[in-house]
Amino acid sequence: MSSSIIELALLAAIAAFVGWRLYTTLGSDNGTPDGRARSEAPQPRPASETRQPQPESGLRPAFTGPAAAGLEAIHAADPSFNPSEFLQGARSAYEMLAAAFARGDRETLKPWLDTDVYEAWDAAIAEREKTGAEAPQLLRIRHSEIEEARLDGSMARVTVRFEAELGEGDLTRKSEEYWTFMRDTGSEDPNWLLDDVDVAG
């Protein structure tokens, strides 16, 4: 046997030995190696979970629309006032008070209504109780927006236009009302009272 053939055979044996050692050390790609966890490629985070930039200090809400001047005056008197948060709270109040009115729940209504509004609603409930008429039920709020805002001294008043669907028995009708909420900006009480209700003409 020539020396070149012996060298080739020796090199092949060495290569086979090295390959066998690599296989036994690293294993085949059929799973995670024993005793070690395979790191996964990082997954993109959902948009809702991505870190949002924190607002810089000193920023204030944007005041736009026909009520902008009044909203800005209210914010100047009460820096915690935020129109978006107010409108969200007004929608919740509309749902709560409309449901309480339909039930005739005076106990729920009284703390949230100004005196003249409570007296008018109390009389309407009493008339309903007398005649047995069915109360309209709020089905959904279709739209709500701030129509007017003003500051009289320390008293803030904000008017919201509500478009809603009401159910009366088997019938459904649209409702458009203007609810005016008021709050003394000098008071520590953060709650707003329903000061006035007008039906769109």
PDB file of C-alpha atoms in Angstrom:
ATOM      1  CA  MET A   1       0.000   0.000   0.000  1.00  0.00           C
ATOM      2  CA  SER A   2       1.426   3.354  -1.018  1.00  0.00           C
ATOM      3  CA  SER A   3       2.088   6.069   1.523  1.00  0.00           C
ATOM      4  CA  SER A   4      -0.502   8.406  -0.111  1.00  0.00           C
ATOM      5  CA  ILE A   5      -3.288   5.863   0.408  1.00  0.00           C
ATOM      6  CA  ILE A   6      -2.267   5.389   4.044  1.00  0.00           C
ATOM      7  CA  GLU A   7      -2.345   9.171   4.602  1.00  0.00           C
ATOM      8  CA  LEU A   8      -5.838   9.465   3.045  1.00  0.00           C
ATOM      9  CA  ALA A   9      -7.147   6.624   5.201  1.00  0.00           C
ATOM     10  CA  LEU A  10      -5.665   8.200   8.315  1.00  0.00           C
ATOM     11  CA  LEU A  11      -7.172  11.610   7.503  1.00  0.00           C
ATOM     12  CA  ALA A  12     -10.605  10.027   6.864  1.00  0.00           C
ATOM     13  CA  ALA A  13     -10.451   8.237  10.216  1.00  0.00           C
ATOM     14  CA  ILE A  14      -9.523  11.458  11.995  1.00  0.00           C
ATOM     15  CA  ALA A  15     -12.373  13.357  10.236  1.00  0.00           C
ATOM     16  CA  ALA A  16     -14.863  10.662  11.195  1.00  0.00           C
ATOM     17  CA  PHE A  17     -13.707  10.752  14.816  1.00  0.00           C
ATOM     18  CA  VAL A  18     -13.971  14.563  14.968  1.00  0.00           C
ATOM     19  CA  GLY A  19     -17.424  14.455  13.382  1.00  0.00           C
ATOM     20  CA  TRP A  20     -18.594  11.815  15.866  1.00  0.00           C
ATOM     21  CA  ARG A  21     -17.332  13.922  18.824  1.00  0.00           C
ATOM     22  CA  LEU A  22     -19.120  17.023  17.511  1.00  0.00           C
ATOM     23  CA  TYR A  23     -22.360  15.087  17.119  1.00  0.00           C
ATOM     24  CA  THR A  24     -22.238  13.628  20.602  1.00  0.00           C
ATOM     25  CA  THR A  25     -21.325  16.989  22.113  1.00  0.00           C
ATOM     26  CA  LEU A  26     -23.799  19.259  20.275  1.00  0.00           C
ATOM     27  CA  GLY A  27     -26.424  16.725  19.295  1.00  0.00           C
ATOM     28  CA  SER A  28     -28.790  16.922  16.344  1.00  0.00           C
ATOM     29  CA  ASP A  29     -31.337  19.735  16.040  1.00  0.00           C
ATOM     30  CA  ASN A  30     -34.263  17.695  17.345  1.00  0.00           C
ATOM     31  CA  GLY A  31     -34.933  19.759  20.467  1.00  0.00           C
ATOM     32  CA  THR A  32     -33.239  21.680  23.211  1.00  0.00           C
ATOM     33  CA  PRO A  33     -30.002  20.228  24.557  1.00  0.00           C
ATOM     34  CA  ASP A  34     -30.194  18.515  27.946  1.00  0.00           C
ATOM     35  CA  GLY A  35     -29.742  20.928  30.805  1.00  0.00           C
ATOM     36  CA  ARG A  36     -29.930  24.056  28.631  1.00  0.00           C
ATOM     37  CA  ALA A  37     -32.844  26.129  27.436  1.00  0.00           C
ATOM     38  CA  ARG A  38     -32.776  27.311  23.875  1.00  0.00           C
ATOM     39  CA  SER A  39     -33.341  31.014  23.662  1.00  0.00           C
ATOM     40  CA  GLU A  40     -36.151  31.984  21.322  1.00  0.00           C
ATOM     41  CA  ALA A  41     -36.054  34.848  18.914  1.00  0.00           C
ATOM     42  CA  PRO A  42     -37.647  37.909  20.491  1.00  0.00           C
ATOM     43  CA  GLN A  43     -41.263  38.377  19.441  1.00  0.00           C
ATOM     44  CA  PRO A  44     -42.578  41.812  18.489  1.00  0.00           C
ATOM     45  CA  ARG A  45     -44.711  43.272  21.290  1.00  0.00           C
ATOM     46  CA  PRO A  46     -48.332  44.168  20.528  1.00  0.00           C
ATOM     47  CA  ALA A  47     -48.922  47.835  19.915  1.00  0.00           C
ATOM     48  CA  SER A  48     -50.953  48.068  23.116  1.00  0.00           C
ATOM     49  CA  GLU A  49     -47.986  46.836  25.146  1.00  0.00           C
ATOM     50  CA  THR A  50     -45.286  48.985  23.603  1.00  0.00           C
ATOM     51  CA  ARG A  51     -43.978  51.634  25.895  1.00  0.00           C
ATOM     52  CA  GLN A  52     -45.531  54.963  25.152  1.00  0.00           C
ATOM     53  CA  PRO A  53     -43.495  58.126  25.511  1.00  0.00           C
ATOM     54  CA  GLN A  54     -44.297  59.855  28.768  1.00  0.00           C
ATOM     55  CA  PRO A  55     -45.783  63.337  28.392  1.00  0.00           C
ATOM     56  CA  GLU A  56     -43.521  66.147  29.351  1.00  0.00           C
ATOM     57  CA  SER A  57     -44.402  68.110  32.427  1.00  0.00           C
ATOM     58  CA  GLY A  58     -46.319  71.294  31.836  1.00  0.00           C
ATOM     59  CA  LEU A  59     -48.442  69.926  28.989  1.00  0.00           C
ATOM     60  CA  ARG A  60     -52.165  70.621  29.137  1.00  0.00           C
ATOM     61  CA  PRO A  61     -55.207  69.326  27.236  1.00  0.00           C
ATOM     62  CA  ALA A  62     -55.957  70.734  23.808  1.00  0.00           C
ATOM     63  CA  PHE A  63     -59.047  72.949  23.739  1.00  0.00           C
ATOM     64  CA  THR A  64     -60.825  72.987  20.392  1.00  0.00           C
ATOM     65  CA  GLY A  65     -64.293  73.630  19.018  1.00  0.00           C
ATOM     66  CA  PRO A  66     -66.913  76.244  19.900  1.00  0.00           C
ATOM     67  CA  ALA A  67     -66.484  75.686  23.644  1.00  0.00           C
ATOM     68  CA  ALA A  68     -62.684  76.080  23.594  1.00  0.00           C
ATOM     69  CA  ALA A  69     -62.533  79.451  25.355  1.00  0.00           C
ATOM     70  CA  GLY A  70     -64.812  78.315  28.166  1.00  0.00           C
ATOM     71  CA  LEU A  71     -62.969  75.027  28.588  1.00  0.00           C
ATOM     72  CA  GLU A  72     -59.656  76.849  28.818  1.00  0.00           C
ATOM     73  CA  ALA A  73     -61.077  79.219  31.448  1.00  0.00           C
ATOM     74  CA  ILE A  74     -62.289  76.240  33.506  1.00  0.00           C
ATOM     75  CA  HIS A  75     -58.901  74.567  33.189  1.00  0.00           C
ATOM     76  CA  ALA A  76     -57.201  77.758  34.352  1.00  0.00           C
ATOM     77  CA  ALA A  77     -59.385  77.739  37.467  1.00  0.00           C
ATOM     78  CA  ASP A  78     -58.990  73.977  37.972  1.00  0.00           C
ATOM     79  CA  PRO A  79     -55.836  72.522  36.325  1.00  0.00           C
ATOM     80  CA  SER A  80     -57.107  68.975  36.899  1.00  0.00           C
ATOM     81  CA  PHE A  81     -59.993  69.566  34.459  1.00  0.00           C
ATOM     82  CA  ASN A  82     -59.641  67.533  31.267  1.00  0.00           C
ATOM     83  CA  PRO A  83     -62.377  67.780  28.584  1.00  0.00           C
ATOM     84  CA  SER A  84     -61.932  64.183  27.368  1.00  0.00           C
ATOM     85  CA  GLU A  85     -62.187  62.772  30.871  1.00  0.00           C
ATOM     86  CA  PHE A  86     -65.123  65.055  31.627  1.00  0.00           C
ATOM     87  CA  LEU A  87     -67.010  63.867  28.539  1.00  0.00           C
ATOM     88  CA  GLN A  88     -66.405  60.239  29.476  1.00  0.00           C
ATOM     89  CA  GLY A  89     -67.753  60.931  32.960  1.00  0.00           C
ATOM     90  CA  ALA A  90     -70.739  62.801  31.502  1.00  0.00           C
ATOM     91  CA  ARG A  91     -71.660  59.767  29.387  1.00  0.00           C
ATOM     92  CA  SER A  92     -71.514  57.549  32.457  1.00  0.00           C
ATOM     93  CA  ALA A  93     -73.672  60.045  34.362  1.00  0.00           C
ATOM     94  CA  TYR A  94     -76.197  60.132  31.505  1.00  0.00           C
ATOM     95  CA  GLU A  95     -76.515  56.348  31.540  1.00  0.00           C
ATOM     96  CA  MET A  96     -76.794  56.166  35.333  1.00  0.00           C
ATOM     97  CA  LEU A  97     -79.300  58.996  35.718  1.00  0.00           C
ATOM     98  CA  ALA A  98     -81.451  57.946  32.749  1.00  0.00           C
ATOM     99  CA  ALA A  99     -81.687  54.432  34.221  1.00  0.00           C
ATOM    100  CA  ALA A 100     -82.514  55.791  37.695  1.00  0.00           C
ATOM    101  CA  PHE A 101     -85.196  58.065  36.241  1.00  0.00           C
ATOM    102  CA  ALA A 102     -86.742  55.127  34.376  1.00  0.00           C
ATOM    103  CA  ARG A 103     -86.831  53.109  37.611  1.00  0.00           C
ATOM    104  CA  GLY A 104     -88.192  56.037  39.592  1.00  0.00           C
ATOM    105  CA  ASP A 105     -85.174  55.780  41.869  1.00  0.00           C
ATOM    106  CA  ARG A 106     -85.286  59.138  43.656  1.00  0.00           C
ATOM    107  CA  GLU A 107     -82.615  58.112  46.151  1.00  0.00           C
ATOM    108  CA  THR A 108     -80.050  57.694  43.379  1.00  0.00           C
ATOM    109  CA  LEU A 109     -81.128  60.836  41.540  1.00  0.00           C
ATOM    110  CA  LYS A 110     -81.201  63.360  44.371  1.00  0.00           C
ATOM    111  CA  PRO A 111     -77.450  63.676  45.129  1.00  0.00           C
ATOM    112  CA  TRP A 112     -76.618  64.270  41.458  1.00  0.00           C
ATOM    113  CA  LEU A 113     -79.324  66.770  40.460  1.00  0.00           C
ATOM    114  CA  ASP A 114     -79.617  70.462  41.157  1.00  0.00           C
ATOM    115  CA  THR A 115     -82.789  71.392  43.063  1.00  0.00           C
ATOM    116  CA  ASP A 116     -84.876  72.545  40.100  1.00  0.00           C
ATOM    117  CA  VAL A 117     -83.937  69.520  37.972  1.00  0.00           C
ATOM    118  CA  TYR A 118     -84.730  67.134  40.819  1.00  0.00           C
ATOM    119  CA  GLU A 119     -88.121  68.752  41.412  1.00  0.00           C
ATOM    120  CA  ALA A 120     -89.029  68.462  37.722  1.00  0.00           C
ATOM    121  CA  TRP A 121     -87.935  64.822  37.526  1.00  0.00           C
ATOM    122  CA  ASP A 122     -89.635  63.997  40.816  1.00  0.00           C
ATOM    123  CA  ALA A 123     -92.902  65.424  39.462  1.00  0.00           C
ATOM    124  CA  ALA A 124     -92.543  63.409  36.242  1.00  0.00           C
ATOM    125  CA  ILE A 125     -91.959  60.221  38.234  1.00  0.00           C
ATOM    126  CA  ALA A 126     -94.970  60.970  40.453  1.00  0.00           C
ATOM    127  CA  GLU A 127     -97.159  61.484  37.372  1.00  0.00           C
ATOM    128  CA  ARG A 128     -95.939  58.213  35.937  1.00  0.00           C
ATOM    129  CA  GLU A 129     -96.698  56.411  39.176  1.00  0.00           C
ATOM    130  CA  LYS A 130    -100.173  57.915  39.194  1.00  0.00           C
ATOM    131  CA  THR A 131    -101.078  57.020  35.612  1.00  0.00           C
ATOM    132  CA  GLY A 132     -99.125  53.803  35.313  1.00  0.00           C
ATOM    133  CA  ALA A 133     -97.343  55.066  32.214  1.00  0.00           C
ATOM    134  CA  GLU A 134     -94.276  53.156  31.111  1.00  0.00           C
ATOM    135  CA  ALA A 135     -90.941  54.954  31.452  1.00  0.00           C
ATOM    136  CA  PRO A 136     -88.649  55.294  28.426  1.00  0.00           C
ATOM    137  CA  GLN A 137     -85.586  53.060  28.596  1.00  0.00           C
ATOM    138  CA  LEU A 138     -82.178  54.146  27.381  1.00  0.00           C
ATOM    139  CA  LEU A 139     -81.010  51.726  24.690  1.00  0.00           C
ATOM    140  CA  ARG A 140     -77.762  53.376  23.704  1.00  0.00           C
ATOM    141  CA  ILE A 141     -75.959  56.684  23.353  1.00  0.00           C
ATOM    142  CA  ARG A 142     -75.369  57.377  19.690  1.00  0.00           C
ATOM    143  CA  HIS A 143     -73.247  60.483  20.087  1.00  0.00           C
ATOM    144  CA  SER A 144     -72.104  62.968  22.703  1.00  0.00           C
ATOM    145  CA  GLU A 145     -70.066  66.166  22.477  1.00  0.00           C
ATOM    146  CA  ILE A 146     -69.392  69.305  24.465  1.00  0.00           C
ATOM    147  CA  GLU A 147     -71.448  72.169  23.049  1.00  0.00           C
ATOM    148  CA  GLU A 148     -70.754  75.005  25.471  1.00  0.00           C
ATOM    149  CA  ALA A 149     -68.600  75.787  28.481  1.00  0.00           C
ATOM    150  CA  ARG A 150     -68.285  78.843  30.694  1.00  0.00           C
ATOM    151  CA  LEU A 151     -66.918  79.967  34.023  1.00  0.00           C
ATOM    152  CA  ASP A 152     -69.072  82.304  36.142  1.00  0.00           C
ATOM    153  CA  GLY A 153     -66.859  83.384  39.013  1.00  0.00           C
ATOM    154  CA  SER A 154     -65.729  80.025  40.392  1.00  0.00           C
ATOM    155  CA  MET A 155     -68.759  78.128  39.041  1.00  0.00           C
ATOM    156  CA  ALA A 156     -68.003  76.048  35.964  1.00  0.00           C
ATOM    157  CA  ARG A 157     -70.802  74.975  33.635  1.00  0.00           C
ATOM    158  CA  VAL A 158     -70.391  72.586  30.721  1.00  0.00           C
ATOM    159  CA  THR A 159     -73.200  71.659  28.334  1.00  0.00           C
ATOM    160  CA  VAL A 160     -73.115  68.289  26.573  1.00  0.00           C
ATOM    161  CA  ARG A 161     -75.329  67.332  23.649  1.00  0.00           C
ATOM    162  CA  PHE A 162     -76.496  63.729  23.828  1.00  0.00           C
ATOM    163  CA  GLU A 163     -78.042  61.842  20.942  1.00  0.00           C
ATOM    164  CA  ALA A 164     -79.566  58.590  22.157  1.00  0.00           C
ATOM    165  CA  GLU A 165     -82.033  55.849  21.311  1.00  0.00           C
ATOM    166  CA  LEU A 166     -84.877  55.265  23.747  1.00  0.00           C
ATOM    167  CA  GLY A 167     -87.213  52.316  23.935  1.00  0.00           C
ATOM    168  CA  GLU A 168     -90.867  52.765  24.805  1.00  0.00           C
ATOM    169  CA  GLY A 169     -92.592  49.406  24.809  1.00  0.00           C
ATOM    170  CA  ASP A 170     -92.155  47.941  21.325  1.00  0.00           C
ATOM    171  CA  LEU A 171     -91.208  51.312  19.854  1.00  0.00           C
ATOM    172  CA  THR A 172     -87.823  52.992  19.506  1.00  0.00           C
ATOM    173  CA  ARG A 173     -87.294  56.708  19.157  1.00  0.00           C
ATOM    174  CA  LYS A 174     -84.357  59.063  18.933  1.00  0.00           C
ATOM    175  CA  SER A 175     -83.672  61.613  21.644  1.00  0.00           C
ATOM    176  CA  GLU A 176     -81.523  64.727  21.518  1.00  0.00           C
ATOM    177  CA  GLU A 177     -80.964  66.602  24.775  1.00  0.00           C
ATOM    178  CA  TYR A 178     -78.614  69.199  26.179  1.00  0.00           C
ATOM    179  CA  TRP A 179     -77.426  68.439  29.694  1.00  0.00           C
ATOM    180  CA  THR A 180     -75.607  71.172  31.600  1.00  0.00           C
ATOM    181  CA  PHE A 181     -73.339  70.102  34.439  1.00  0.00           C
ATOM    182  CA  MET A 182     -71.994  72.506  37.046  1.00  0.00           C
ATOM    183  CA  ARG A 183     -69.248  72.444  39.657  1.00  0.00           C
ATOM    184  CA  ASP A 184     -67.662  74.993  41.966  1.00  0.00           C
ATOM    185  CA  THR A 185     -63.976  74.937  40.993  1.00  0.00           C
ATOM    186  CA  GLY A 186     -63.090  76.253  44.445  1.00  0.00           C
ATOM    187  CA  SER A 187     -64.670  73.238  46.143  1.00  0.00           C
ATOM    188  CA  GLU A 188     -62.785  70.103  47.136  1.00  0.00           C
ATOM    189  CA  ASP A 189     -65.757  68.031  45.955  1.00  0.00           C
ATOM    190  CA  PRO A 190     -64.815  66.749  42.473  1.00  0.00           C
ATOM    191  CA  ASN A 191     -68.383  65.791  41.513  1.00  0.00           C
ATOM    192  CA  TRP A 192     -70.499  67.686  39.007  1.00  0.00           C
ATOM    193  CA  LEU A 193     -74.248  68.283  39.428  1.00  0.00           C
ATOM    194  CA  LEU A 194     -76.787  68.177  36.628  1.00  0.00           C
ATOM    195  CA  ASP A 195     -77.900  71.818  36.525  1.00  0.00           C
ATOM    196  CA  ASP A 196     -80.214  71.899  33.497  1.00  0.00           C
ATOM    197  CA  VAL A 197     -81.806  69.659  30.847  1.00  0.00           C
ATOM    198  CA  ASP A 198     -83.109  71.003  27.558  1.00  0.00           C
ATOM    199  CA  VAL A 199     -84.703  69.051  24.736  1.00  0.00           C
ATOM    200  CA  ALA A 200     -83.535  69.979  21.241  1.00  0.00           C
ATOM    201  CA  GLY A 201     -86.236  71.887  19.426  1.00  0.00           C
TER     202      GLY A 201
END
